[in-house]
XYZ file of N, CA, C and O in Angstrom:
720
model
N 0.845 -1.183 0.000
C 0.000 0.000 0.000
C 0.887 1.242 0.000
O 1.726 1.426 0.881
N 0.662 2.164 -1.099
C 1.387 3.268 -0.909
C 0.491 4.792 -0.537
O -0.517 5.311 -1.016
N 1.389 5.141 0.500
C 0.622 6.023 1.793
C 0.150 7.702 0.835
O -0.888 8.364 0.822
N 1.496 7.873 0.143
C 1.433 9.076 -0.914
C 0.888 8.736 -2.237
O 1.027 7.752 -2.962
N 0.145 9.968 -2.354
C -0.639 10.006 -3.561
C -0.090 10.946 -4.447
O 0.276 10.566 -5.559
N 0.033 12.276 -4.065
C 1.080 12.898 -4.975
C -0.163 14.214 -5.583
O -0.154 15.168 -6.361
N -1.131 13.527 -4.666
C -2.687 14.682 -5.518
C -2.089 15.897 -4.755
O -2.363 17.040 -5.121
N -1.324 15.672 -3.760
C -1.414 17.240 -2.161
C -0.319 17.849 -2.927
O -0.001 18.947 -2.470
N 0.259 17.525 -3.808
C 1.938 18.772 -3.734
C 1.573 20.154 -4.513
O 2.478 20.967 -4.706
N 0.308 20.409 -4.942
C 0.568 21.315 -5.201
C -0.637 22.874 -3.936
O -0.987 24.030 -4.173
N -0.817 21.965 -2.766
C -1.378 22.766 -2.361
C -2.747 22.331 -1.863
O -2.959 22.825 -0.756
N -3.819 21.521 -2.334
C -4.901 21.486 -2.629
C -5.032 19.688 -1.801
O -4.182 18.861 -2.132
N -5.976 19.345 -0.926
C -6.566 18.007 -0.972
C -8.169 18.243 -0.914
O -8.886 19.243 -0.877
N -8.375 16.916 -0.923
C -10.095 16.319 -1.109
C -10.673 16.435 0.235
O -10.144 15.797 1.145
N -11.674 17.156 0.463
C -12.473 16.872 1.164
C -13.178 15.417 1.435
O -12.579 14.465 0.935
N -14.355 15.132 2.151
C -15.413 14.313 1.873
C -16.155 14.551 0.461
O -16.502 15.651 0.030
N -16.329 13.308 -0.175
C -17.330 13.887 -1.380
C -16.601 14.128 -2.931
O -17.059 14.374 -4.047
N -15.020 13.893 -2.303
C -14.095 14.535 -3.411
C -14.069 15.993 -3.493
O -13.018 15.352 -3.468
N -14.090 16.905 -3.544
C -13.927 18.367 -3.656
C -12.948 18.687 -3.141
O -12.743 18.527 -1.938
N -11.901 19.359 -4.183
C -10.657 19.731 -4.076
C -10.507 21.151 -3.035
O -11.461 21.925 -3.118
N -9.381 21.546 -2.066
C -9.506 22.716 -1.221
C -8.514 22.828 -1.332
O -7.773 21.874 -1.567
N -8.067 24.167 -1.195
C -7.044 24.612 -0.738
C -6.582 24.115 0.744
O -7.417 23.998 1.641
N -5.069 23.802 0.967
C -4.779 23.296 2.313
C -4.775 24.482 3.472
O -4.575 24.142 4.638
N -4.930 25.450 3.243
C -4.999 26.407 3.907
C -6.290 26.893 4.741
O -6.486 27.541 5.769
N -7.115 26.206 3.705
C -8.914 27.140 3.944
C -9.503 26.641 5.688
O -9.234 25.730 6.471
N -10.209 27.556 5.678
C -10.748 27.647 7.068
C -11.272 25.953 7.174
O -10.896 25.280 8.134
N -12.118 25.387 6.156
C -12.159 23.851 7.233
C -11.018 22.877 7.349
O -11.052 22.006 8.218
N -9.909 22.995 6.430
C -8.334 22.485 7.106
C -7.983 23.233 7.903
O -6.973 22.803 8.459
N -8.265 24.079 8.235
C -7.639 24.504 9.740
C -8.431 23.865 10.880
O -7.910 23.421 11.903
N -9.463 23.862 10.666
C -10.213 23.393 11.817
C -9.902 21.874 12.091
O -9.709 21.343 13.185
N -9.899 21.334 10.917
C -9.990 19.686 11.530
C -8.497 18.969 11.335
O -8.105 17.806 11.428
N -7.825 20.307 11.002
C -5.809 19.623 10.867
C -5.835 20.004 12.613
O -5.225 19.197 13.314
N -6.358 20.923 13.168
C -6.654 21.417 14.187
C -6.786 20.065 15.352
O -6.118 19.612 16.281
N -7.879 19.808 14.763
C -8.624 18.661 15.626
C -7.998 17.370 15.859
O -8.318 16.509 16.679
N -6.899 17.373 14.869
C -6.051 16.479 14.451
C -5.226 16.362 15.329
O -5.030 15.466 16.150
N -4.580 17.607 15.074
C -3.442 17.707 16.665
C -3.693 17.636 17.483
O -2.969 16.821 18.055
N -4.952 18.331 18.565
C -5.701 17.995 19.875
C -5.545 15.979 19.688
O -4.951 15.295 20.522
N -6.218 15.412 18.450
C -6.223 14.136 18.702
C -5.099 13.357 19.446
O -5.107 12.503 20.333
N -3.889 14.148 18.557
C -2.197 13.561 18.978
C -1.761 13.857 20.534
O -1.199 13.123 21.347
N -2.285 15.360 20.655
C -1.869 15.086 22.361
C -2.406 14.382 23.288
O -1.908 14.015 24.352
N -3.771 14.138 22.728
C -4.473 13.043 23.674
C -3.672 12.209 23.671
O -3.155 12.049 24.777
N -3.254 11.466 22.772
C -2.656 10.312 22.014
C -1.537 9.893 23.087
O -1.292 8.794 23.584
N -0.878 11.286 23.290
C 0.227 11.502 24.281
C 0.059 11.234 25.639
O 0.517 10.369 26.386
N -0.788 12.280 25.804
C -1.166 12.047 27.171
C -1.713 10.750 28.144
O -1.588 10.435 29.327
N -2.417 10.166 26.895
C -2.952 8.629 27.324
C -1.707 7.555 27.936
O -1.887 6.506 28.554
N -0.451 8.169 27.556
C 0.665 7.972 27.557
C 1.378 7.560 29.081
O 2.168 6.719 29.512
N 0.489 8.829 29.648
C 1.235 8.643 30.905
C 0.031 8.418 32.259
O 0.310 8.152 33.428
N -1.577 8.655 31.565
C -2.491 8.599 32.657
C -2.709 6.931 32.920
O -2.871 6.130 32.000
N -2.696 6.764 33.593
C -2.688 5.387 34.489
C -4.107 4.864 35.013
O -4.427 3.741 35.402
N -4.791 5.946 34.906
C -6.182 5.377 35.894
C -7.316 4.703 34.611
O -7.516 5.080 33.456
N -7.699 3.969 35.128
C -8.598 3.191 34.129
C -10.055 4.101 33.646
O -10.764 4.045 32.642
N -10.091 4.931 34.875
C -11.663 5.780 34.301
C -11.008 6.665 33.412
O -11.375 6.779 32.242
N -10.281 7.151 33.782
C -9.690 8.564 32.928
C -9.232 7.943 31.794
O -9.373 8.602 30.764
N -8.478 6.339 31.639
C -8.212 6.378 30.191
C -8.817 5.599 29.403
O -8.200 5.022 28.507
N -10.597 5.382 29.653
C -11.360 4.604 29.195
C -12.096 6.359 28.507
O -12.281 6.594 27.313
N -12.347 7.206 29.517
C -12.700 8.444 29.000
C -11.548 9.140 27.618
O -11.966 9.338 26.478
N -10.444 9.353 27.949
C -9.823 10.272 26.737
C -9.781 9.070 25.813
O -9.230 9.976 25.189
N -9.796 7.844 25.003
C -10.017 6.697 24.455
C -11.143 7.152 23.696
O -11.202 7.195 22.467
N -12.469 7.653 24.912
C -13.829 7.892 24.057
C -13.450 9.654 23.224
O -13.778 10.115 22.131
N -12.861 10.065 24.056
C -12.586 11.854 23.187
C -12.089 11.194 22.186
O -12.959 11.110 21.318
N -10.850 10.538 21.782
C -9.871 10.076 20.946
C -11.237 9.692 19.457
O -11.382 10.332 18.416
N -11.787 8.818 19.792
C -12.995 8.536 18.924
C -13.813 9.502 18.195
O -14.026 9.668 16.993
N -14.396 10.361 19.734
C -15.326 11.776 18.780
C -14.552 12.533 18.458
O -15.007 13.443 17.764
N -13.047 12.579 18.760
C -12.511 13.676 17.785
C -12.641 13.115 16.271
O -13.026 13.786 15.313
N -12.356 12.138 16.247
C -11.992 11.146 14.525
C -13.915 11.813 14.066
O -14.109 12.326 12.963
N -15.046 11.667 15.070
C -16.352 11.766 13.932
C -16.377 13.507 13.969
O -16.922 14.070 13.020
N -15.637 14.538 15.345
C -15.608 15.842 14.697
C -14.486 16.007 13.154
O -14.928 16.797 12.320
N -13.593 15.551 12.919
C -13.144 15.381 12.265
C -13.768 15.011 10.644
O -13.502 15.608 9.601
N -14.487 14.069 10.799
C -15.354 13.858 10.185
C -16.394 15.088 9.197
O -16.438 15.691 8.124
N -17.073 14.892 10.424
C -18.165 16.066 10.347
C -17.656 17.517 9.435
O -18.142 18.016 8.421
N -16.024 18.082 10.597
C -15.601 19.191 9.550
C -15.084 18.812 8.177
O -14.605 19.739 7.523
N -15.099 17.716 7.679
C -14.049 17.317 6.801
C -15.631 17.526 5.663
O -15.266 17.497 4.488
N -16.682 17.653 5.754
C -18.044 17.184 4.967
C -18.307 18.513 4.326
O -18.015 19.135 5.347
N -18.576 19.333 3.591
C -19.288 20.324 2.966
C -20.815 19.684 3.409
O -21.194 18.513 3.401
N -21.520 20.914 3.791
C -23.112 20.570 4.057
C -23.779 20.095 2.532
O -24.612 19.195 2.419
N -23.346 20.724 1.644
C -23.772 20.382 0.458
C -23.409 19.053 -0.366
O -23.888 18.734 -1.454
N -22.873 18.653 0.060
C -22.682 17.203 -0.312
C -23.375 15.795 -0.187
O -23.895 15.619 0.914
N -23.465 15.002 -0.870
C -24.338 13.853 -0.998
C -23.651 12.723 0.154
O -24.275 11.865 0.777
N -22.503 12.950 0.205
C -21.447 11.862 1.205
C -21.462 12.625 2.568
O -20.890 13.630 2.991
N -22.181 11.902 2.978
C -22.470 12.437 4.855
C -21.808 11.677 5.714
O -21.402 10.598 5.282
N -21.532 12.031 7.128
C -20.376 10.874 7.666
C -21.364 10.107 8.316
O -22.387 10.702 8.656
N -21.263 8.923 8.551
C -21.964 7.602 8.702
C -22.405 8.290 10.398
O -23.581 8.166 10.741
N -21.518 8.911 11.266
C -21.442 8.993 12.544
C -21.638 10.595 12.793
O -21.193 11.341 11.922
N -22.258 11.145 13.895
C -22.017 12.527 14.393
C -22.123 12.649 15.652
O -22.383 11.652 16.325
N -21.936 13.965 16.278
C -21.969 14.308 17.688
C -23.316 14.303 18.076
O -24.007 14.090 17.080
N -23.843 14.414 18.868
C -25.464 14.445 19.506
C -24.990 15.158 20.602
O -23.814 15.362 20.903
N -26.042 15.536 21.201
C -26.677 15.783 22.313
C -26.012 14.974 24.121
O -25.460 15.391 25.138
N -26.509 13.705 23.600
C -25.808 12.248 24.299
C -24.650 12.677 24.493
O -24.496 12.869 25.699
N -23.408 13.019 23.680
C -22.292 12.821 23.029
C -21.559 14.143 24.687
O -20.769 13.975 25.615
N -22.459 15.362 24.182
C -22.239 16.529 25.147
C -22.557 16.553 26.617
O -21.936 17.026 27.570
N -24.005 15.736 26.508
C -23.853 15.436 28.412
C -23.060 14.432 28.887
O -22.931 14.412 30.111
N -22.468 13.556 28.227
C -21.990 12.651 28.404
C -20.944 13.117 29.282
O -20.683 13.004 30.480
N -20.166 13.975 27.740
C -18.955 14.396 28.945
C -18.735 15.243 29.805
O -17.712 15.487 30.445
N -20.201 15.910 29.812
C -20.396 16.866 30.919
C -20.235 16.079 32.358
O -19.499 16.438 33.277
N -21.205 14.771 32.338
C -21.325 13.839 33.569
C -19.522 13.710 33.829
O -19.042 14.114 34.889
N -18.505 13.013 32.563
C -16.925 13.029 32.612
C -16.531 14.024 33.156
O -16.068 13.765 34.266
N -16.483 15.470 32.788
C -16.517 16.513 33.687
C -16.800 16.390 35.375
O -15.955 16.473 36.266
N -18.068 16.196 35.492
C -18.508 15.918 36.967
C -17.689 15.240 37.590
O -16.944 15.638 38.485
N -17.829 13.530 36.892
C -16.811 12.649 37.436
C -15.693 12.925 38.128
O -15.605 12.627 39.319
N -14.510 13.649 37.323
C -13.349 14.113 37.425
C -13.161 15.157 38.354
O -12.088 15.468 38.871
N -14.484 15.786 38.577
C -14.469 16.903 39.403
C -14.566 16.323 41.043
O -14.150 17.157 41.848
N -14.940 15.323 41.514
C -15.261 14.633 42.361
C -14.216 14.397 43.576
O -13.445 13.461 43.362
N -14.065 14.992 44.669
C -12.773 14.793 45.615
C -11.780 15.809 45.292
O -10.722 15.673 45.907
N -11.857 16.923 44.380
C -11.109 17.617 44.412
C -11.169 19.327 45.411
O -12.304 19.717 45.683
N -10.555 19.783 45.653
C -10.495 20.759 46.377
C -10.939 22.145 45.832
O -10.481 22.725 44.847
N -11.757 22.488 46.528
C -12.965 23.742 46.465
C -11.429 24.389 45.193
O -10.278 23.985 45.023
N -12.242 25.509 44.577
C -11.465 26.284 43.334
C -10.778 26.841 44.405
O -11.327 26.855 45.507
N -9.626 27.318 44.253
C -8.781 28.245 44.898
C -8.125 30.128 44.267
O -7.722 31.089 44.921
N -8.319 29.909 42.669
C -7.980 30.864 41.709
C -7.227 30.183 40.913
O -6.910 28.993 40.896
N -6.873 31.414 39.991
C -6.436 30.609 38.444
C -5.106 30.141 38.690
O -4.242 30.621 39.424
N -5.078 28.965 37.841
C -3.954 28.428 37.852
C -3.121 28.261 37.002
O -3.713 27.906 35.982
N -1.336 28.354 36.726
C -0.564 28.464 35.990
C -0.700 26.725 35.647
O -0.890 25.758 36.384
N -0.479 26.884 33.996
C -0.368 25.170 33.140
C 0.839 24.573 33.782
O 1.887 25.213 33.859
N 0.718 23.390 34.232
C 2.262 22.597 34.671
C 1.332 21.967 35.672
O 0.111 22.014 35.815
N 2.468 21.258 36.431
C 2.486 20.351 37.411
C 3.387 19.335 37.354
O 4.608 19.489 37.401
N 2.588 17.892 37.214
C 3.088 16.601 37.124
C 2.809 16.557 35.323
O 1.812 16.943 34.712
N 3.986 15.988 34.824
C 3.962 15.729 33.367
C 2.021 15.570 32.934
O 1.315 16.424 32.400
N 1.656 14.262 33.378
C 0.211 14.619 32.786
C -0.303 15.631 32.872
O -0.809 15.998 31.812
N -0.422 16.333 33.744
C -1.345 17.489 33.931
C -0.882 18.800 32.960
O -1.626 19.679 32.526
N 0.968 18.620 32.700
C 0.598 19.982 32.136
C 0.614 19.300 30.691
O 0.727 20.014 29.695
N 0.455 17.385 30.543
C 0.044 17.725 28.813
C -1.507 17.751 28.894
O -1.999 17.799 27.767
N -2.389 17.735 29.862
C -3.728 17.652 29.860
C -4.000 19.461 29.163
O -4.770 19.846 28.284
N -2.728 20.435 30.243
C -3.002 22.091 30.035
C -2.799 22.374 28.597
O -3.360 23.272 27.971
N -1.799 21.381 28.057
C -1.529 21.362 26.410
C -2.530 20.776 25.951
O -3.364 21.673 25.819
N -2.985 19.805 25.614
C -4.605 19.749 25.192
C -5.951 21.077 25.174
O -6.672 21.496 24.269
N -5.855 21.340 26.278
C -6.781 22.355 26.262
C -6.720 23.415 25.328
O -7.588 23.873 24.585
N -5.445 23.743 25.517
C -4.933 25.074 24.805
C -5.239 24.400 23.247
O -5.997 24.813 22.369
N -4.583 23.520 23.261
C -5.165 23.032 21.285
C -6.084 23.161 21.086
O -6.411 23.699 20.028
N -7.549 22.484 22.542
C -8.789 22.581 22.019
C -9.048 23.691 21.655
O -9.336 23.989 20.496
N -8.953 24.773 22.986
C -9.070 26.280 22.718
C -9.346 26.824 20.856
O -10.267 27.327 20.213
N -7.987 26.368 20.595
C -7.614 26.804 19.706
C -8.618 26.134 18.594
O -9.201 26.947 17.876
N -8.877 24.785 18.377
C -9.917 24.032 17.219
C -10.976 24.687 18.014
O -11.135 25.709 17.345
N -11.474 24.739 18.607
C -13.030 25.571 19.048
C -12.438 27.203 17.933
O -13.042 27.337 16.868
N -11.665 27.949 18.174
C -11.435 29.150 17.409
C -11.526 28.971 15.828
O -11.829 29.934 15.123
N -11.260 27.726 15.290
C -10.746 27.565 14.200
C -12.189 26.926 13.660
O -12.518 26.866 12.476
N -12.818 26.554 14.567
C -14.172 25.711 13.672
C -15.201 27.497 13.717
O -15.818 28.013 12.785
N -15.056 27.919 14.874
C -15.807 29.305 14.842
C -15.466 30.359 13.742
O -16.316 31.219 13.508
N -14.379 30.361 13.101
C -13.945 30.556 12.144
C -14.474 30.430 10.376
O -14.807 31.365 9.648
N -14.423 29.302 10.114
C -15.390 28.462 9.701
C -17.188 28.610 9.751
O -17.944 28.900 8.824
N -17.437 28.368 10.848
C -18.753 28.620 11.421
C -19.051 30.042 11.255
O -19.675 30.468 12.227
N -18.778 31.086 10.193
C -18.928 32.189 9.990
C -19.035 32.463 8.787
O -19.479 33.477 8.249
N -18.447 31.158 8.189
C -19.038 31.419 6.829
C -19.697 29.963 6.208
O -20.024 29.780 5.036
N -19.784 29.100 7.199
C -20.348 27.828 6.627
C -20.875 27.161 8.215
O -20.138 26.716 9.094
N -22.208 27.253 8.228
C -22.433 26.636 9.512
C -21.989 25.369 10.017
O -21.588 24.481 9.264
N -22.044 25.253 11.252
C -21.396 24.010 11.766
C -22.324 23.667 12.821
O -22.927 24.593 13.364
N -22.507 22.609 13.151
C -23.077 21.412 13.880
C -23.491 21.683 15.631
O -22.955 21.060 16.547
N -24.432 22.624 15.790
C -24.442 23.053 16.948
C -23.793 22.004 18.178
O -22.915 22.640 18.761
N -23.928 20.685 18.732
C -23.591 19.701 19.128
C -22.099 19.609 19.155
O -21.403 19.679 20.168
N -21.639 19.427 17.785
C -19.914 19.429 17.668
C -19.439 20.974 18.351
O -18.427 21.176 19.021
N -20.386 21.876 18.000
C -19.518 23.259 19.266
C -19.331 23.359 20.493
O -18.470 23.862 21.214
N -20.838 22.467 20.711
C -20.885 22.511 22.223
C -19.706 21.454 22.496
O -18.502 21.686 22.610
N -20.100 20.746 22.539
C -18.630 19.254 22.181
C -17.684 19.643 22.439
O -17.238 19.033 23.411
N -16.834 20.638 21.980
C -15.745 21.381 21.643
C -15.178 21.944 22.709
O -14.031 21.822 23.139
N -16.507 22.870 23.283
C -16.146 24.427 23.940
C -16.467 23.017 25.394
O -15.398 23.160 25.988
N -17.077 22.110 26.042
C -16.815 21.477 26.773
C -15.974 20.622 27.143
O -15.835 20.250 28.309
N -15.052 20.057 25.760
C -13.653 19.236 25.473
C -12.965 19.876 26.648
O -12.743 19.359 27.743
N -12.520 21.666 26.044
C -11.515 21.958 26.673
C -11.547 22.132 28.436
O -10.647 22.244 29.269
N -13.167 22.089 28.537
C -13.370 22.415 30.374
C -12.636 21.158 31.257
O -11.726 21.135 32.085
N -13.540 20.092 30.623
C -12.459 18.736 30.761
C -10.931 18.542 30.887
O -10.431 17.848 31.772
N -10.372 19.062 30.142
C -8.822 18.965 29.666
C -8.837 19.736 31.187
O -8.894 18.953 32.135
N -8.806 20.730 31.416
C -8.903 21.613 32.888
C -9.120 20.664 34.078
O -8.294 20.432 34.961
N -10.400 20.135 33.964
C -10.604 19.703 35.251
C -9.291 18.605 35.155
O -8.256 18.812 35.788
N -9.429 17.731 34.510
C -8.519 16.315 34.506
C -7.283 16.939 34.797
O -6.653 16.104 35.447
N -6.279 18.439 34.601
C -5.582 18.769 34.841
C -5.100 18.739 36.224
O -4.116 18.249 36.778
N -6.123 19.431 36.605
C -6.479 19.630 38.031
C -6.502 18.258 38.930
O -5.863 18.190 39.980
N -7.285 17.183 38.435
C -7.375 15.749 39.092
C -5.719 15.321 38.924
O -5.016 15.129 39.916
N -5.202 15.201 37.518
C -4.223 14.855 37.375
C -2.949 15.022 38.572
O -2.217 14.067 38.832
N -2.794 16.430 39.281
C -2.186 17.000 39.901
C -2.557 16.544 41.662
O -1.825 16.120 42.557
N -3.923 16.843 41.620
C -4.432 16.247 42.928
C -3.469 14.680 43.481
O -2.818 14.335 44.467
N -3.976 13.967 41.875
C -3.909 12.617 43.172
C -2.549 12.139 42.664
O -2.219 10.953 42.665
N -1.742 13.196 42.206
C -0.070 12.762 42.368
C 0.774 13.612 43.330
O 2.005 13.606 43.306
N -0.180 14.554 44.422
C 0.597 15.228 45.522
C 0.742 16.548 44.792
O 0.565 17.603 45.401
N 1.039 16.524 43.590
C 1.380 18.093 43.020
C 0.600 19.032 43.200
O -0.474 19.137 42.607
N 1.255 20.238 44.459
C 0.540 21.267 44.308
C 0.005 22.122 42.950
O 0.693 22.053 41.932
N -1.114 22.852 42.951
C -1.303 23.539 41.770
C -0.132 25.407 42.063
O 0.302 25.965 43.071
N -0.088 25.657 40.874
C 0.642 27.004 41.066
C -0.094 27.651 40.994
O -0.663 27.452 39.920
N -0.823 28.942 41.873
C -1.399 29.899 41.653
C -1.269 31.354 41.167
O -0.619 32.231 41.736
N -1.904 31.471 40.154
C -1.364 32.745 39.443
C -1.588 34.265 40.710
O -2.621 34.811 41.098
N -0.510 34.465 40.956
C 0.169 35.768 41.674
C -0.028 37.152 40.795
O 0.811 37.313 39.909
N -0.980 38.109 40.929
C -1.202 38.826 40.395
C -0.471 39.896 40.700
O -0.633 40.950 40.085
């Protein structure tokens, strides 16, 4: 099987559907975007140890591949992705949210990214999500997008936070508090 095709060198790949883009355009940013958030998960899964937490980023790892999806589709197209975000998809990880939030210590103020290696690649995740939430809103300004996959998104990164925060908890690592 050969991996290169030789269609990308001059700039341009296929969407869903076939339709040629520029590699630059607002929905390759969003879902090359989504791409990378995928990889630090990828990473991070790397070093989290606990079975809830890495049965959870496993399931992000997944809905990133159907946001991925989803941005990869022109609405106008006949080729729809077999899979999408719901509703389900967003409380779900709201409850993951909760979960994670569970035994940890009342908020104290904002906190500087770092800690224990997981936690500050959990703070690196976020910041990517941050960033694919900017990049699909982007997008979403001139081609609507999937109310569900936003919410999805803009709750990804609350997650990446809390788990930061857990991450740090139950390895002794104090959090750093930003000193104003």
């Amino acid at each position: 099987m050969k991996i290169y095709t030789k269609t990308g060198d001059a700039g341009t790949t296929s969407l869903v559907g076939g339709k040629r883009v520029d590699k630059a355009c607002a929905r390759l940013e969003s879902y090359g975007t989504v791409d990378e958030l995928n990889a630090q998960v990828g990473l991070l899964l790397t070093y989290v140890r606990d079975a809830a937490d890495r049965d959870c980023l496993i399931g992000i790892q997944n809905r990133l591949f159907v946001v991925g999806a989803m941005l990869a589709t022109e609405a106008d197209t006949a080729h729809k992705p077999t899979c999408c975000i719901t509703a389900d998809d967003v409380t779900g990880l709201e409850h993951d949210i909760d979960r994670a939030s569970e035994g940890l210590p009342k908020w104290q103020g904002f906190t500087l990214p770092g800690g224990c290696r997981e936690a500050a690649i959990a703070h690196v995740c976020r910041t990517v999500c941050r960033r694919a939430e900017r990049r699909i809103l982007t997008l979403n300004a001139d081609e609507p997008v999937d109310l569900h996959l936003l919410a999805y998104i803009n709750r990804l990164s609350d997650y990446f936070y809390i788990l930061a925060l857990r991450l740090n908890f139950f390895q002794g690592t104090d959090e750093i508090l930003w000193q104003k």
